[in-house]
Short mmCIF file of C-alpha atoms in Angstrom, two decimals:
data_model
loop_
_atom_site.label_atom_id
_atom_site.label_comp_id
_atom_site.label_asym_id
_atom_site.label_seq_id
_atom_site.Cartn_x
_atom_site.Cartn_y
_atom_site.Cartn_z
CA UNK A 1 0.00 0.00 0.00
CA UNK A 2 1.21 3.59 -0.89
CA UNK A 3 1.98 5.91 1.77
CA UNK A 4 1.55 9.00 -0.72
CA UNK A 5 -2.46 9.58 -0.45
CA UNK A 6 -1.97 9.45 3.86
CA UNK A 7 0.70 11.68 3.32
CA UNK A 8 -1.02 13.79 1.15
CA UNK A 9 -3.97 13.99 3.64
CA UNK A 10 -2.02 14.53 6.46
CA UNK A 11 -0.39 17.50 5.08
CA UNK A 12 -3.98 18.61 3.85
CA UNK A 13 -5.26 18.13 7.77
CA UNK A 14 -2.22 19.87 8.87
CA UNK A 15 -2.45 23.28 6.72
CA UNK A 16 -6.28 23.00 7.87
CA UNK A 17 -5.18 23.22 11.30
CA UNK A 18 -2.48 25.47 11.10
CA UNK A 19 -5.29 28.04 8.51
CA UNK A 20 -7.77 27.12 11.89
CA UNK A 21 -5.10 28.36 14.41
CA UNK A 22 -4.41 31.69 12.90
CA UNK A 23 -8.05 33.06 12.15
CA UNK A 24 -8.29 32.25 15.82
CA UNK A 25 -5.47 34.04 16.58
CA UNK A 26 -6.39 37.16 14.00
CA UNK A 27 -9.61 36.97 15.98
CA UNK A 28 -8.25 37.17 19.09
CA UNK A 29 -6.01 39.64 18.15
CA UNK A 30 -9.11 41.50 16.99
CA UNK A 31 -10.79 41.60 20.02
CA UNK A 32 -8.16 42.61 21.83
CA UNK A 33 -7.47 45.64 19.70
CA UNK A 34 -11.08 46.39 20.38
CA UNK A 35 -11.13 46.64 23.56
CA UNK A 36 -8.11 48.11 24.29
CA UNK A 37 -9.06 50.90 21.90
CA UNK A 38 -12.52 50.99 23.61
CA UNK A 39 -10.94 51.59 27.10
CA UNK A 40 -8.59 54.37 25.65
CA UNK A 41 -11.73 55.95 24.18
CA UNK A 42 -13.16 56.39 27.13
CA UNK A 43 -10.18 57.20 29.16
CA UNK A 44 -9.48 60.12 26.45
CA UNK A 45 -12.99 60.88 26.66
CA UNK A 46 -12.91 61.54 30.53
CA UNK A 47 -8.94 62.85 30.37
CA UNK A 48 -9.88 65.24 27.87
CA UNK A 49 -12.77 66.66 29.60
CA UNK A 50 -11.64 66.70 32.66
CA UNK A 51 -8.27 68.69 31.44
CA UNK A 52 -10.68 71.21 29.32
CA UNK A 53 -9.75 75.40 29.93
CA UNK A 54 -11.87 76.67 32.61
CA UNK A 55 -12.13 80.45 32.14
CA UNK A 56 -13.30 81.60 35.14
CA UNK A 57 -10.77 79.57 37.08
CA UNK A 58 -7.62 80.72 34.69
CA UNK A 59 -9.29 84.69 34.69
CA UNK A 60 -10.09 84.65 38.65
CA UNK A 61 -6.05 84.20 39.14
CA UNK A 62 -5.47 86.84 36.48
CA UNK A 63 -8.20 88.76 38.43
CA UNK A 64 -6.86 88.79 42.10
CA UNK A 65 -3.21 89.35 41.23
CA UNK A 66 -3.97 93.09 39.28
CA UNK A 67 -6.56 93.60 42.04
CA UNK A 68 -4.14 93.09 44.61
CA UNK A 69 -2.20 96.17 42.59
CA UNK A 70 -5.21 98.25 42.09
CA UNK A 71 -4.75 98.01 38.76
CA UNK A 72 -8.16 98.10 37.33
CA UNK A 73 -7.38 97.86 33.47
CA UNK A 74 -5.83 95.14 34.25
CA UNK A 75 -9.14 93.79 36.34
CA UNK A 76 -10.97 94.78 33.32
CA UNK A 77 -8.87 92.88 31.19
CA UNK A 78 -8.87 89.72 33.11
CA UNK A 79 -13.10 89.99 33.62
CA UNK A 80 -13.37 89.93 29.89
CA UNK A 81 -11.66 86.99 29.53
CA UNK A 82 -14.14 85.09 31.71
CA UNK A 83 -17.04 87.53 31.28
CA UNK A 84 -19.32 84.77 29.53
CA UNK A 85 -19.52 83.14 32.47
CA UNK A 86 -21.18 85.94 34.58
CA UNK A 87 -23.40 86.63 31.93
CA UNK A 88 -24.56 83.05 31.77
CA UNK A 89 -25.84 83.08 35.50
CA UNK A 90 -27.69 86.23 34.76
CA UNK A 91 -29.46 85.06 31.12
CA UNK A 92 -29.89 80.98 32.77
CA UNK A 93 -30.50 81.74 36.80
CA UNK A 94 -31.50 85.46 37.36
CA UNK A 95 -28.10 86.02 39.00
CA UNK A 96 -26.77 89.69 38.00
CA UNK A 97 -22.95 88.53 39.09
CA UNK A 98 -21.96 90.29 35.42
CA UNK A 99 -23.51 93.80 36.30
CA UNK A 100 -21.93 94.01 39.88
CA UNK A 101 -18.86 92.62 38.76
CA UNK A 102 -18.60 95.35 36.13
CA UNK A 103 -19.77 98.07 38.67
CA UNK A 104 -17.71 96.96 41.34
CA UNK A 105 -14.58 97.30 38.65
CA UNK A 106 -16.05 101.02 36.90
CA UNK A 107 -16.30 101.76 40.56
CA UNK A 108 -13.10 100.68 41.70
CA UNK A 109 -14.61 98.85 44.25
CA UNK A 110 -12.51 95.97 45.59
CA UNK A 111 -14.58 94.20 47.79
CA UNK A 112 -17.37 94.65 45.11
CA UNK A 113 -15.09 92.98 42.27
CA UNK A 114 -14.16 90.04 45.16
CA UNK A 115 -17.43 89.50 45.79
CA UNK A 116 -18.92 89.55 42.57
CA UNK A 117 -15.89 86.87 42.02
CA UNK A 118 -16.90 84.25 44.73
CA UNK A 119 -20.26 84.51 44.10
CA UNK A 120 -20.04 83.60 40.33
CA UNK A 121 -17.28 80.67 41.69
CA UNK A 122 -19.90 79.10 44.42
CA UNK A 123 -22.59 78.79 41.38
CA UNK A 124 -20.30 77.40 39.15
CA UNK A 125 -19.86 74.57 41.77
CA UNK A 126 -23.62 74.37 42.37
CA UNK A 127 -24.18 74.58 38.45
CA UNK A 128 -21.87 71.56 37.76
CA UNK A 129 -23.01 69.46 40.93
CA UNK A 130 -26.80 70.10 38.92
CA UNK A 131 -25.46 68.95 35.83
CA UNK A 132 -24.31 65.66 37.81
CA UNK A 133 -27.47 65.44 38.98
CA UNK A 134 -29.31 65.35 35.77
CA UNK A 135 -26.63 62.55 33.97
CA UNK A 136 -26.56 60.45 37.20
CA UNK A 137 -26.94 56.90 35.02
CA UNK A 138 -23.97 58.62 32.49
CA UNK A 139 -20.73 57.73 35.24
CA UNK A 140 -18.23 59.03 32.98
CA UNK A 141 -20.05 62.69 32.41
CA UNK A 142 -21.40 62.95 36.35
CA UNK A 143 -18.19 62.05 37.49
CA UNK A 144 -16.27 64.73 35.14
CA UNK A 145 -18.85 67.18 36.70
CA UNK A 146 -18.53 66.46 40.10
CA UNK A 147 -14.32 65.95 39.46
CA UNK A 148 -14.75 69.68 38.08
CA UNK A 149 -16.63 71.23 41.20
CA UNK A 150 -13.91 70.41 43.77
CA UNK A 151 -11.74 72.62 41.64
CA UNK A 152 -13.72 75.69 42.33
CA UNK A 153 -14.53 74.62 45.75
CA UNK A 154 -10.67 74.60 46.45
CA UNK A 155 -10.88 77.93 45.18
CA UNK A 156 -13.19 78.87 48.14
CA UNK A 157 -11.06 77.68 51.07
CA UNK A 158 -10.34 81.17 52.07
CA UNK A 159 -13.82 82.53 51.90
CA UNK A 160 -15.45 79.43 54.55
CA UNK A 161 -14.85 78.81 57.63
CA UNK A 162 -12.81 75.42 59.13
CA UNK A 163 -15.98 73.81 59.90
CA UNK A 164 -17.61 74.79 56.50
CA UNK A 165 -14.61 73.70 54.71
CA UNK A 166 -14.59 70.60 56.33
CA UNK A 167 -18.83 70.01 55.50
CA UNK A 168 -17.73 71.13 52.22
CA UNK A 169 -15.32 68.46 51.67
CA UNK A 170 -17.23 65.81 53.37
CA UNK A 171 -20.07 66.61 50.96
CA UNK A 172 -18.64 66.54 47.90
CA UNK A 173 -16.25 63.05 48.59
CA UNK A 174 -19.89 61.77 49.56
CA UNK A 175 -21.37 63.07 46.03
CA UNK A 176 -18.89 61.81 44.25
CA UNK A 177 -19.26 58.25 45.78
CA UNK A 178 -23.07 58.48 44.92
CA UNK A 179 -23.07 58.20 41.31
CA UNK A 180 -21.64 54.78 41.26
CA UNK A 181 -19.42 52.52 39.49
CA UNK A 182 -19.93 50.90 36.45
CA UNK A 183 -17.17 48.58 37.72
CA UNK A 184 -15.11 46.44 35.03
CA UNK A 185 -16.83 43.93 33.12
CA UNK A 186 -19.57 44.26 35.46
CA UNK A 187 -16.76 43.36 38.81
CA UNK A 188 -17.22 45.80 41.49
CA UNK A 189 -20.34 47.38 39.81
CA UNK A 190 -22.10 50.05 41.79
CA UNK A 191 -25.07 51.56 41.15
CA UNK A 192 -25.96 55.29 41.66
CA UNK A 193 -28.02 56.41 44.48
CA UNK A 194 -29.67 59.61 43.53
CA UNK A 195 -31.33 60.23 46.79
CA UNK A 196 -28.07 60.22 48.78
CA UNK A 197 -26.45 62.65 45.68
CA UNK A 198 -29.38 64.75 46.15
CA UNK A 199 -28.65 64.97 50.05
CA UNK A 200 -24.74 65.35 49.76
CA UNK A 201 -25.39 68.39 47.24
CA UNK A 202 -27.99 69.76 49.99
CA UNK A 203 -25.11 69.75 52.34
CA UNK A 204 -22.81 71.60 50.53
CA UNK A 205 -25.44 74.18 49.83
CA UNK A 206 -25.00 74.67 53.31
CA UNK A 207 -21.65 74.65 53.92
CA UNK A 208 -21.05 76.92 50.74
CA UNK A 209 -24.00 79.10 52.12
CA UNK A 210 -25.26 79.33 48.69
CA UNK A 211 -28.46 77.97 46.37
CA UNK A 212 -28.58 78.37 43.05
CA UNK A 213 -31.67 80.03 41.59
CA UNK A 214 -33.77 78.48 39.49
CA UNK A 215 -34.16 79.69 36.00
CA UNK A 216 -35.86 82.60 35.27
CA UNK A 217 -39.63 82.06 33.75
CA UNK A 218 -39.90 83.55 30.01
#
């Protein structure tokens, strides 16, 4: 009996196989590209949001250093680099931050301008923590948000007293634990809890001393 036609199958069988094993690997490779590049999408997508300019933070420095020299072009010139901002409280939540900040500045008025300044600052916190709020069951955007407002709250440590700054800080750690986590692959999944946001933002009303208005009826 000829060994050629075994031969012939066995080498058949073998490049079967060996076709077999590499669309499983390609595959495999596939999915791993996938979900690597999935994971650095949303890492990007939380990185780059959470690194975006803030204008009132970037103008308030601008702000304070030419009002600590009385230099009020200078004041001018750093308000109109965050001046949307103001404007927006006024036009979304009644809050006329832009007119006294520019009287405050036409009048030279320090405490006016500083005032004005924190004001604008503790509604920005209360504006984001709302935002969180509303995109509770989106993790990556309510944590960004609530990420975000601890910036401007550090901006208020001077203007709140130990205690507040402490109710402050307890607050927002506890907001930020409330909307969740998605977890990985499900692992150490945990969901929101709205009502205990809701109650940690409540706090930090208080300890900011501040509530937000509500939008203005048209």
């Amino acid at each position: 009996m000829s060994l050629k036609p075994i031969i012939q199958l066995t080498q058949i069988d073998t490049k079967k196989a060996a076709k077999k094993t590499a669309i499983n690997r390609n595959l495999a490779s596939l999915l791993f590209s996938f979900f690597v590049l999935l994971f650095s999408a949303q890492s990007f997508a939380y990185s780059y949001a959470a690194a975006g300019k803030e204008p009132l933070i970037e103008g308030r420095e601008a702000l304070l250093k030419a009002l600590s020299a009385s230099d009020y072009s200078a004041v001018q010139t750093a308000y109109d680099s965050m001046q949307k901002e103001f404007v927006y409280f006024n036009e979304h939540h009644g809050l006329a931050v832009d007119k006294q900040m520019q009287t405050a500045i036409t009048n030279k008025d320090q405490q006016g301008v500083a005032r004005a300044l924190t004001t604008t600052i503790k509604a920005e916190v209360m504006r984001r923590l709302e935002g969180a709020e509303q995109n509770i069951n989106e993790y990556q955007v309510a944590k960004v948000l609530v990420v975000k407002s601890k910036l401007f709250i550090d901006l208020l440590a001077a203007d709140l007293t130990a205690d507040n700054r402490q109710k402050a800080d307890i607050a927002i750690r506890g907001a930020l634990a409330s909307i969740g986590n998605p977890g990985v692959f499900g692992v150490g999944q945990k969901p929101a809890d709205l009502t205990r946001y809701i109650e940690y933002r409540t706090n930090l009303q208080v300890a900011l001393q501040f509530t937000l208005p509500d939008a203005p009826t048209k």
